[in-house]
XYZ file of C-alpha atoms in Angstrom:
621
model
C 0.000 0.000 0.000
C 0.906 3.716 -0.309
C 0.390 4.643 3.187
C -0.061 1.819 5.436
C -2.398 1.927 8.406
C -2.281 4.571 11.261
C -2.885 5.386 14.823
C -3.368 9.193 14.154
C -4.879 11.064 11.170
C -4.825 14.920 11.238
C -6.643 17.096 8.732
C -5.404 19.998 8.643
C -1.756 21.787 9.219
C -2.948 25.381 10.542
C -2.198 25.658 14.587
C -4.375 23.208 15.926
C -3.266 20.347 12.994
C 0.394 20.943 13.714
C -0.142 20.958 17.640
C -2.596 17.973 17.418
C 0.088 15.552 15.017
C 3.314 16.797 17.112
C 1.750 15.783 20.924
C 0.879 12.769 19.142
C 3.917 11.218 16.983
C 5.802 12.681 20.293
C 4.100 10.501 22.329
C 4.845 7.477 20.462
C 1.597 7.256 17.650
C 2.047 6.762 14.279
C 1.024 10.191 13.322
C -0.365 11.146 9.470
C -0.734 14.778 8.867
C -2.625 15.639 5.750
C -3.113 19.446 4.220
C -3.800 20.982 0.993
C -0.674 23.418 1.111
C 2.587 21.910 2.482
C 4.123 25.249 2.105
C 1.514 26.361 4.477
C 1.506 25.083 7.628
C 1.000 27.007 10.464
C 0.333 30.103 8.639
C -1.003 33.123 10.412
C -3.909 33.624 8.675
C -4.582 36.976 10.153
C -2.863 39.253 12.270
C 1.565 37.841 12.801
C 1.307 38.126 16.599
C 0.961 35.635 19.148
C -0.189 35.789 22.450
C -1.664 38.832 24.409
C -4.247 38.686 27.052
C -5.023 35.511 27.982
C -3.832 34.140 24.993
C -0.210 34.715 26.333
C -1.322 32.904 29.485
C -2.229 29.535 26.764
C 0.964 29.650 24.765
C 2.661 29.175 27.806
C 0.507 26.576 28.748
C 0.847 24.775 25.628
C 4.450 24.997 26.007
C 4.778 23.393 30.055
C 2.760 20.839 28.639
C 5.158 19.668 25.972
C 3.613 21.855 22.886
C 5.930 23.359 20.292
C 3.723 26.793 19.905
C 5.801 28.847 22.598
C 8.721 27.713 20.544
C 7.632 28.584 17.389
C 6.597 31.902 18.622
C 10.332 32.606 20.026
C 12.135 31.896 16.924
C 10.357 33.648 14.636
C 9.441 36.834 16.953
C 10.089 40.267 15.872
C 9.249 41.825 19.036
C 7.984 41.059 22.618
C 5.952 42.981 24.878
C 4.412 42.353 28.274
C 1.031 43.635 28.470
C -1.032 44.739 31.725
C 2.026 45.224 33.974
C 0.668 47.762 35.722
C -2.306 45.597 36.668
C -1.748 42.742 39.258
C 0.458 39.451 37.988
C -3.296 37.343 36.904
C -3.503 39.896 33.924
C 0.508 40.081 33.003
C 0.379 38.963 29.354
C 3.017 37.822 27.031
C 2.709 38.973 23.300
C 4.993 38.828 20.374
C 5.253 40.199 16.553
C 5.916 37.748 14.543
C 7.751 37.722 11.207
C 4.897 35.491 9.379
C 7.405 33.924 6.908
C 9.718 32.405 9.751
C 6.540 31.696 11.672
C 5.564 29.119 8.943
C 9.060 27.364 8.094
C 9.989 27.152 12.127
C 7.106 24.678 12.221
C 7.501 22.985 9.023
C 10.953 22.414 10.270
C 10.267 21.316 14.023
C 7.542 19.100 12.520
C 9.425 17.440 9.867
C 11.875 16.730 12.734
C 9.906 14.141 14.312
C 10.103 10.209 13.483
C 6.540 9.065 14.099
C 5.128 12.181 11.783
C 4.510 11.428 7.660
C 2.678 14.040 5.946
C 0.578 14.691 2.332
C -0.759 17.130 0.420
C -4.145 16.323 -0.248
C -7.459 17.532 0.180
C -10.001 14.665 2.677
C -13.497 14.437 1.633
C -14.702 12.178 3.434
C -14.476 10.160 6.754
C -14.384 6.750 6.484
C -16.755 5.328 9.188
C -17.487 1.824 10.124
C -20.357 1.568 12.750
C -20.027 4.198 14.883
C -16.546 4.157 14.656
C -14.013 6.429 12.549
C -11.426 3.679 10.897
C -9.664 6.578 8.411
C -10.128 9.078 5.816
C -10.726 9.185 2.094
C -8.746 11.834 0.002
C -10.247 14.160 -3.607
C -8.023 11.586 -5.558
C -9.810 8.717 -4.188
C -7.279 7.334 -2.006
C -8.505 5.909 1.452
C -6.091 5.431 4.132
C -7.011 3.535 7.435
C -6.145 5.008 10.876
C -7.480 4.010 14.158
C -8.204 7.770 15.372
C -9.452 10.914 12.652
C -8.478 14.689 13.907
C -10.275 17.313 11.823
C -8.702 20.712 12.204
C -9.876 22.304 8.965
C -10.058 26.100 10.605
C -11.970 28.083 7.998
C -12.050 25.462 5.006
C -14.929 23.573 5.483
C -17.267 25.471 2.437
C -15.382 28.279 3.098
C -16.490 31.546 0.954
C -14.636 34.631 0.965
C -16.654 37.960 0.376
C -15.211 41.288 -0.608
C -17.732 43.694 -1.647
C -19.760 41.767 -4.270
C -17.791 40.139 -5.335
C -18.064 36.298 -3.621
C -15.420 33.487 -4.134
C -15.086 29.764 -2.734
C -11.922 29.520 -0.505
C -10.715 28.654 2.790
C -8.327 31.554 2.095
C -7.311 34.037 0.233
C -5.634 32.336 -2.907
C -6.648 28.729 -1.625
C -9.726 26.600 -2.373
C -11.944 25.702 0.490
C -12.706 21.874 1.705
C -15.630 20.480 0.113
C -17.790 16.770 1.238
C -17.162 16.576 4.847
C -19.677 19.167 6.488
C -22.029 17.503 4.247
C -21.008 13.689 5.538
C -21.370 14.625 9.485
C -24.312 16.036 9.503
C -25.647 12.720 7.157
C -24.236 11.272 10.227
C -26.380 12.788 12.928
C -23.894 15.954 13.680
C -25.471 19.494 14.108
C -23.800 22.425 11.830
C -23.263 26.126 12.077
C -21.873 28.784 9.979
C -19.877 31.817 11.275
C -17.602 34.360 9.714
C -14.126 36.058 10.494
C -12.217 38.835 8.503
C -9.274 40.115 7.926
C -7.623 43.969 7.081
C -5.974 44.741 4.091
C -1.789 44.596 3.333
C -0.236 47.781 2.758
C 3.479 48.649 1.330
C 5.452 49.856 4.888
C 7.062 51.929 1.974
C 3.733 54.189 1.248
C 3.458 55.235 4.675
C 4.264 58.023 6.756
C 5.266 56.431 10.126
C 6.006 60.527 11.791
C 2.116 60.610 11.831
C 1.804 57.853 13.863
C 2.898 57.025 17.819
C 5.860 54.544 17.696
C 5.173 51.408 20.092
C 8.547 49.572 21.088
C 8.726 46.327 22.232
C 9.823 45.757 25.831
C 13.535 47.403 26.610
C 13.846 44.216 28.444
C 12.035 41.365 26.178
C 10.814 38.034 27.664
C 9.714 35.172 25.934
C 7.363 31.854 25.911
C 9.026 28.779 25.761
C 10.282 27.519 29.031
C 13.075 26.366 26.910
C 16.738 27.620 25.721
C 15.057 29.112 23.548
C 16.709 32.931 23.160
C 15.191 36.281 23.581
C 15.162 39.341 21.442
C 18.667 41.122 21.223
C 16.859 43.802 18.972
C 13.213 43.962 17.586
C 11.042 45.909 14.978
C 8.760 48.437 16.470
C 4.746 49.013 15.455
C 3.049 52.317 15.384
C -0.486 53.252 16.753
C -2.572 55.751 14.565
C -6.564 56.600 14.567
C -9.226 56.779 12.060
C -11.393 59.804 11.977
C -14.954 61.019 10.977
C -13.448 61.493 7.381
C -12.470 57.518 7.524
C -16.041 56.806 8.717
C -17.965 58.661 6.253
C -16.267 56.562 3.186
C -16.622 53.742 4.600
C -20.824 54.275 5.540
C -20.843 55.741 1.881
C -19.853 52.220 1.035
C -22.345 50.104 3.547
C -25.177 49.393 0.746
C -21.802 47.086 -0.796
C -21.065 45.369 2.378
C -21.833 41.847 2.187
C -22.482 42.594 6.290
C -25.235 44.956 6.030
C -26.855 43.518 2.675
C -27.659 40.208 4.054
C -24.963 38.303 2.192
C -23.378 37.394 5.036
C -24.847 34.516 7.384
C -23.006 33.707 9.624
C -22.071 35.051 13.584
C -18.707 36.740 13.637
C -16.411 37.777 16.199
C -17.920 40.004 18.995
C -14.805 41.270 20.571
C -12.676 41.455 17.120
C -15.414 43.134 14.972
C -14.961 44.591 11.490
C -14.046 48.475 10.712
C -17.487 48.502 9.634
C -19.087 46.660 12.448
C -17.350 48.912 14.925
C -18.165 52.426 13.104
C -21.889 51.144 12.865
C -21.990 50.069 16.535
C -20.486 52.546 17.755
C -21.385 55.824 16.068
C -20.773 58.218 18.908
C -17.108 57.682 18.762
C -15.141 59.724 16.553
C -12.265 57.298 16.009
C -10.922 54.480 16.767
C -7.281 52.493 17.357
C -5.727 51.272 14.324
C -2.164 49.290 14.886
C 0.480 49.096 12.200
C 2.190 45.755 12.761
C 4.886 44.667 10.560
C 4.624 41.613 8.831
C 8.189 40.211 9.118
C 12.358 41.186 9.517
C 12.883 41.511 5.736
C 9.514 42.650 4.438
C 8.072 46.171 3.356
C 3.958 44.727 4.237
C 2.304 45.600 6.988
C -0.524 44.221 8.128
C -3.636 47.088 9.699
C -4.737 45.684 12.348
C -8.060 46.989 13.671
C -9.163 47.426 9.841
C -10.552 44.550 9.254
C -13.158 45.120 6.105
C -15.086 43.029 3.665
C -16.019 46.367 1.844
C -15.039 46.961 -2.257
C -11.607 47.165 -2.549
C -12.370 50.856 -3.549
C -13.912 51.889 -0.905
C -11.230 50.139 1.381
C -7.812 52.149 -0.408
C -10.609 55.472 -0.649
C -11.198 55.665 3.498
C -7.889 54.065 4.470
C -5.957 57.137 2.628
C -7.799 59.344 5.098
C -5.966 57.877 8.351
C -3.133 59.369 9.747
C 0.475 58.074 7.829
C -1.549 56.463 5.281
C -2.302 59.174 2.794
C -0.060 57.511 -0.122
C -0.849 54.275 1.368
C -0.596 51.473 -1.158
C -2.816 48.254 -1.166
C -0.690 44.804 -1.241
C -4.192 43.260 -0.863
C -7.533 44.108 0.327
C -9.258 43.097 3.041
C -11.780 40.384 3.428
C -14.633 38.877 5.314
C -14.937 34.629 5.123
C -18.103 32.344 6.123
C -17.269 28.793 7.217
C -18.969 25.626 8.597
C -18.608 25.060 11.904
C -19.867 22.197 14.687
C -21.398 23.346 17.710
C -19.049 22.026 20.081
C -21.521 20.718 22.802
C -21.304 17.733 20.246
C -17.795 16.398 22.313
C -16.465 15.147 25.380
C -13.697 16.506 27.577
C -11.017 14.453 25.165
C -12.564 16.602 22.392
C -13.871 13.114 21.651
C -17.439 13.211 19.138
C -20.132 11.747 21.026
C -21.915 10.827 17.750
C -18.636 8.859 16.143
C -16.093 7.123 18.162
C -12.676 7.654 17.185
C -13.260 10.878 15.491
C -11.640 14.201 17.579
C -12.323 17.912 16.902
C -9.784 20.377 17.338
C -9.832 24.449 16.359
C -12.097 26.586 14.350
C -14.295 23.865 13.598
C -15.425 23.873 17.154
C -16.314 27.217 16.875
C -13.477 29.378 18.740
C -11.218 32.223 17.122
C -7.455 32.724 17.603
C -4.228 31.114 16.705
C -3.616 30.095 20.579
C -7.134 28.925 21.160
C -6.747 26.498 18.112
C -3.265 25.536 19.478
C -4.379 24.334 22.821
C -7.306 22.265 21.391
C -5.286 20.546 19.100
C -2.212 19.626 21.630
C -5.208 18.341 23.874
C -6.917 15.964 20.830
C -3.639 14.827 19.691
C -2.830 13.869 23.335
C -6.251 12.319 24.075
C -6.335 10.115 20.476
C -2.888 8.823 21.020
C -4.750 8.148 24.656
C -7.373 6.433 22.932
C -5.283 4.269 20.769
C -3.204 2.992 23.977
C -6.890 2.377 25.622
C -5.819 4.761 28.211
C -7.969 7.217 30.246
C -8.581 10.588 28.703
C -6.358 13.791 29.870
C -8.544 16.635 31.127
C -7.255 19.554 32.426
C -9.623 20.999 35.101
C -10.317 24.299 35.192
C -8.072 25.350 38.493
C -5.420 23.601 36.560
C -5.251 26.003 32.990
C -6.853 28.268 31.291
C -6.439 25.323 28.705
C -8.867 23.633 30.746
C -11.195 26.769 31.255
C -11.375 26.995 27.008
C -12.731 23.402 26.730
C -14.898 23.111 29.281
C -16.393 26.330 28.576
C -16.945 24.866 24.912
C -18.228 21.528 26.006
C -20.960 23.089 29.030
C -21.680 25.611 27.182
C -21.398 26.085 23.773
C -21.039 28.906 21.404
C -22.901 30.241 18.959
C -20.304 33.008 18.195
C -16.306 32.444 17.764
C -15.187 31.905 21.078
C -12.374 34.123 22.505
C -10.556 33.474 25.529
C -10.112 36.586 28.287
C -8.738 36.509 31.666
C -12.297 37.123 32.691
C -13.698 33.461 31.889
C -11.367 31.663 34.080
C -12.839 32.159 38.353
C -9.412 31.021 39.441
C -7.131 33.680 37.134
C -4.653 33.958 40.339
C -4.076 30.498 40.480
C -3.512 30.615 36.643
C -0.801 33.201 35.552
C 2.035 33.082 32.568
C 4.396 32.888 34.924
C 3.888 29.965 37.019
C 2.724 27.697 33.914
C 5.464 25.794 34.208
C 5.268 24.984 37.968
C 1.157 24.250 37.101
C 1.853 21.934 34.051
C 5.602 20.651 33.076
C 4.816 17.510 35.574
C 1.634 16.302 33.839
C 3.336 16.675 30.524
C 6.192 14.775 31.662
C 3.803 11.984 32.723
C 2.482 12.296 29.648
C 5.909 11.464 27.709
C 6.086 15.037 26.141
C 8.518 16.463 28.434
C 12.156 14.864 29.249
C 13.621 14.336 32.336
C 15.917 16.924 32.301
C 13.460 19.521 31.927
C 10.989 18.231 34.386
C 14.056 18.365 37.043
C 14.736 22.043 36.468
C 11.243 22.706 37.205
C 11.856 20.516 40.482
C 15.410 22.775 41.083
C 12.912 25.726 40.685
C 10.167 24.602 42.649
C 12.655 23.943 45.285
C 14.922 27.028 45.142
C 11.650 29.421 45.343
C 10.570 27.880 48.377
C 14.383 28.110 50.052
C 13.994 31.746 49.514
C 10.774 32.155 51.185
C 11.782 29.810 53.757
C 14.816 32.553 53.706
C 13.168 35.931 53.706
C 10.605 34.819 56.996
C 13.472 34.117 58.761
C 15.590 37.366 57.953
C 15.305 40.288 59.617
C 15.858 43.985 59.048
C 16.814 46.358 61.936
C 15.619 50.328 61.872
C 18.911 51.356 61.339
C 19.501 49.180 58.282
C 16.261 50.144 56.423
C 14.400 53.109 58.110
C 16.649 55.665 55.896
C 15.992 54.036 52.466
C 12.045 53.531 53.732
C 11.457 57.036 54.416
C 12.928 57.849 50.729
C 10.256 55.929 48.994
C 7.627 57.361 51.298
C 6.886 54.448 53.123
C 5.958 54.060 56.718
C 9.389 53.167 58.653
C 9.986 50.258 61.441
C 10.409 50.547 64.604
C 11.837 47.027 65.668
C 13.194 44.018 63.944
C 10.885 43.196 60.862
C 11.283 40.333 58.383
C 11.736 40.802 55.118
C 9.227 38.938 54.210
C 6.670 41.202 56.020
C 8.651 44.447 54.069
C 7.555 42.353 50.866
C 4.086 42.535 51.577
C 4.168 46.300 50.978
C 3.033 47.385 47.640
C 5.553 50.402 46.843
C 8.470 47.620 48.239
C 9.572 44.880 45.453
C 12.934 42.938 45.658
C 14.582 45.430 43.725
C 13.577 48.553 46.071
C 15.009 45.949 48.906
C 18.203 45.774 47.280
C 18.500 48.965 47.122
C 17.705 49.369 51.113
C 20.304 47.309 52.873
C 23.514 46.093 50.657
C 23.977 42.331 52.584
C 20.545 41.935 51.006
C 21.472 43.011 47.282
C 24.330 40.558 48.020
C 22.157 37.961 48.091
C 19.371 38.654 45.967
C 21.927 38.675 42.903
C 22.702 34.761 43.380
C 18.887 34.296 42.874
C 17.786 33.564 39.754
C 15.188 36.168 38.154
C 12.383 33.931 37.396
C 12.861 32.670 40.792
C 12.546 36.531 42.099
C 9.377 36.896 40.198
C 7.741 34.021 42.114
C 8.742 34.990 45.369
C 7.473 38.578 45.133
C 4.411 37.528 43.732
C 3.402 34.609 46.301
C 4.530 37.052 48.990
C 2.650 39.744 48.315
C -0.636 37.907 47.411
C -0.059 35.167 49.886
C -3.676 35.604 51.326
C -5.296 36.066 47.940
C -3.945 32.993 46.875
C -4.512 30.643 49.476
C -8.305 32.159 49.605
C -8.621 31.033 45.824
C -6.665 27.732 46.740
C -9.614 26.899 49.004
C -12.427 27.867 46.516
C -11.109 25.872 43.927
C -10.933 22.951 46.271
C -14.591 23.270 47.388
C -15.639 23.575 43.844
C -13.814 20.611 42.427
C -15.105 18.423 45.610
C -18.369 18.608 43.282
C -16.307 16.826 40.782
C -15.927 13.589 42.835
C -19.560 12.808 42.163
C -19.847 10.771 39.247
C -22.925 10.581 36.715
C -23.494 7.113 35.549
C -23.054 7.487 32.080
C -26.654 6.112 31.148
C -28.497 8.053 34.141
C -32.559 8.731 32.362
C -32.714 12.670 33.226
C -36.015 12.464 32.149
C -37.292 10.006 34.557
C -36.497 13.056 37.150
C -39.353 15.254 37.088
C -38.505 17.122 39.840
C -35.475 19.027 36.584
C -36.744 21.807 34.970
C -37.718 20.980 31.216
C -34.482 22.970 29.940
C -31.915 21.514 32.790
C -33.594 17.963 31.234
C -32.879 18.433 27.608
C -29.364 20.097 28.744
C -28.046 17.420 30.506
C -29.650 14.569 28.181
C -27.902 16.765 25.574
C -24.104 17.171 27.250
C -24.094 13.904 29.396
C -22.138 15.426 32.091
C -19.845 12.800 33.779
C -20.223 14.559 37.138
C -21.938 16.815 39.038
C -19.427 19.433 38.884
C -19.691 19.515 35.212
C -23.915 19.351 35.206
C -23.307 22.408 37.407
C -21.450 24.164 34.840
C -24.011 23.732 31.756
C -25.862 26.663 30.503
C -29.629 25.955 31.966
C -28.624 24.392 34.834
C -29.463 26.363 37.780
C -28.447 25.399 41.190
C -31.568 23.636 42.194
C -31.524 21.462 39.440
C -28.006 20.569 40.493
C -29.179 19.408 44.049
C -32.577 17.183 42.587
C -29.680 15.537 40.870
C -27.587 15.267 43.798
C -30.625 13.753 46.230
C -32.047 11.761 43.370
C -28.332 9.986 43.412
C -27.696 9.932 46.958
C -24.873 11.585 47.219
């Protein structure tokens, strides 16, 4: 045979597809990863960043588990910022510019690095099903390979159709064809479908553009980075620029709304509430004058530039017309315009935890498909099917992350409880236990499980032991060292701070807001002494589980209380309807999701808390 029989199939080579096949071949499955564009994987579709607000908080994730996103993102960064700092250490947020060209052959490269992992360029069009089971896929050419677990990551391809103006084309993206037969198969199956939309802004030449106009935004003097790796960070980096649009902007671009496949009905499907169109925004919004616009460069050795905060499915006309009236863009010239796409999508209350169907065994969902938007979204979901089908092949219990564990875990269970019927973003807002959950301390959280998992070595899991251990030596340290009056009061009363008036430790000075370990340094010189043998990521934890030691160990004990719930098991084939004591919407709900505990039932849209005790009485617990 051509290709002989597998334990993985993934569709799909965007962010989710390369995540999905990596955690798998890594693992030990014999992974095939199948894509229309091999000189395409792991493109950035849309904007060349990574991370930001709680998406910084996943890449990191995805990295202490084993995942080769943070990675990715570090090699091929063109500059790093950390966003939020002046908020508390839950919101910190890593995000880089990426150079979109690198982006692309850093994975190709990492991926075509691994044993288990063959790969073809082909376009699936059908699952091959026996039963209820998934057994492989079928390929436009005819060519039907066996595997014993299907991934489908096909992001925006499934019937995708791209819409500028009035002008409407099939594609999955610009310049590519979209993915034709398998919406059409699943729901012959029994599988509910959906249709949203995304967009993107139009490519200008860097070269056209008048950057004095605009507010230059450096990255970080000192940059960080993801990977918990040796991965390197930024010796120099490229800056972006902030400008506005104006009334002038908006009035072109309202001249222009009878054309807008948006506001003429052309357009179907839900898109993004928190990333809307230029459009969108000026329509929504009408009282506001202006709004941001943020001129990110596309790459080290490239003149494009990508507008983010533009994004328009108006005539290209009308796009170069309003976008010459913003500030630094009045010889602006269009690489490409911008455009709106519609896509199938499966309403993602149709899986398990594992990401598992419930209607076809075998078969995982990963990505766009389930509904959600964002590189880093797509990226977790795939690293958790690729982990779970290689789980499923070994006839091993499925790996959930809970959601006091990640914000990994916060995504999919969100997804699974309670659907979406808009593209799913993630915020720091959605996760209850965002304390418990920050960039830094992902590795501390997660590297464990993902050595467990066989997608972390042992060398790397006993750094994160050395870590663990030297962080705890320093606190240990710090409640045991004092500072006298005469060392400190001098340097306290400089930084208007109250002064001491008998021995204090220094871990009690660390509690005070205005006092971090550098302003201690600073204050007595046997303590700079030994701060500088401390390693700075070690620093960072100290300070930060000293001065929210109470906050912590207060969400510590409501995350406990609430996962207690998840101790009480649902027998898989409990009758909710037998219970008429559930309110009609709690019954369809829960004969719907299937919860497997009670913690989860709680958790479904519909469910209110008194349903959630009938349950609990009716099952004696």
């Amino acid at each position: 045979m051509l290709f002989e029989g597998y334990d993985v199939i993934v569709v799909g080579a965007g962010h989710a597809g390369n995540e999905a096949a990596a955690a798998a071949a890594n693992m030990g499955s014999k992974t095939l990863l199948i894509t229309m564009d091999m000189t395409k994987m792991g493109q950035m579709s849309c904007n060349p960043a990574m991370g930001g607000v709680a998406k910084g908080q996943i890449v990191r994730e995805i990295d202490a588990l084993g995942g080769l996103s943070g990675i990715i993102t570090d090699v091929s960064a063109i500059q790093f910022r950390m966003l939020n700092k002046s908020k508390g250490p839950a919101m910190w947020s890593p995000r880089t510019q990426n150079d979109r060209a690198r982006f692309t052959e850093a994975w190709r490269i990492q991926l075509e690095r691994i044993p288990n992992l063959d790969f073809l360029q082909e376009m699936v069009t059908e699952i091959l099903v026996e039963g209820e089971k998934a057994v492989g896929i079928k390929t436009s050419i005819g060519l039907e390979i066996t595997s014993k677990t299907v991934i489908l990551t096909n992001g925006t391809f499934l019937n995708g159709l791209i819409h500028i103006g009035d002008k409407q084309m099939g594609g999955g993206r610009s310049g590519e064809r979209a993915s034709k037969g398998i919406t059409e198969q699943l729901i012959g199956l029994g599988f509910e479908a959906g249709r949203m939309k995304t967009g993107t802004p139009p490519r200008v030449d860097g070269r056209s553009l008048d950057y004095s106009k605009m507010e230059e935004q450096p990255g970080d003097e000192k940059p960080g980075k993801f990977s918990f790796t040796s991965t390197k960070p930024l010796a120099h980096q490229r800056s972006c620029h902030i400008t506005y649009t104006n009334p002038t902007v908006h009035e072109v671009l309202a001249d222009g709304f009878d054309r807008s496949p948006m506001f003429n009905g052309r357009i179907r499907g839900q898109g993004p509430r928190y990333c809307p169109s230029i459009e969108d925004k000026i329509n929504r919004f009408a009282e506001r004058d202006r709004h941001q616009i943020f001129v990110e460069p596309e790459g080290w050795n490239t003149v494009e530039v990508y507008v983010n905060g533009f994004s328009t499915s108006l005539p290209e006309e009308v796009q170069h017309q309003a976008i010459r009236h913003i500030p630094g863009f009045k010889q602006a010239k269009l690489f490409r315009p911008g455009y709106a796409i519609e896509y199938d999508y499966f309403p993602p209350t149709q899986l398990s935890l594992s990401l598992e169907t419930k209607v076809i065994e075998n078969l995982f969902f990963a990505g766009q498909i389930n509904g959600t938007t964002g590189y880093e979204e797509a990226a977790c979901q795939g690293l958790m099917a690729g982990i779970n089908a290689h789980r499923k092949v070994r006839e091993k219990e499925a790996f959930i992350l809970r959601r006091s564990e990640a914000y990994i875990g916060v995504l999919i269970d969100d997804l699974i409880n309670k659907g979406t019927d808009e593209p799913y973003r993630m915020f720091t807002s959605r996760a209850e236990f965002r304390l418990l959950l920050r960039q830094d301390n992902a590795d501390l959280r997660l590297t464990e499980k993902g050595h467990q998992l066989g997608l972390i070595d042992d060398d790397r899991l006993e750094k994160v032991f050395d870590k663990r251990n030297a962080i705890q030596e320093v606190l240990v340290d710090i409640k045991q060292r004092k500072a006298t009056p005469d060392e400190v009061n001098d340097g306290l009363g400089e930084i208007s701070t109250a002064t001491i008036k008998e021995k204090v430790s220094i871990h009690q000075l660390l509690k005070r807001p205005e006092i971090s370990i550098n302003v201690l340094e600073k204050l007595e010189p046997t303590l700079k002494e030994y701060f500088q043998r401390v390693d700075d990521e070690v620093k960072e934890q100290v300070e930060i589980l000293t001065k929210y030691e109470s906050y912590l160990e207060k969400e510590r004990q409501h995350a406990e209380r609430v996962e207690s719930l998840e101790n009480y098991r649902i027998p898989s084939d409990f009758d909710y309807d037998t219970v008429k004591a559930l309110s009609t919407e709690a019954r369809e709900k829960l004969g719907k999701i299937r919860p497997h505990t009670i913690g989860q039932a709680s958790r479904i849209s519909g469910v209110s808390p008194a349903d959630v005790s009938v349950i609990m009485i009716y099952l004696g617990k």
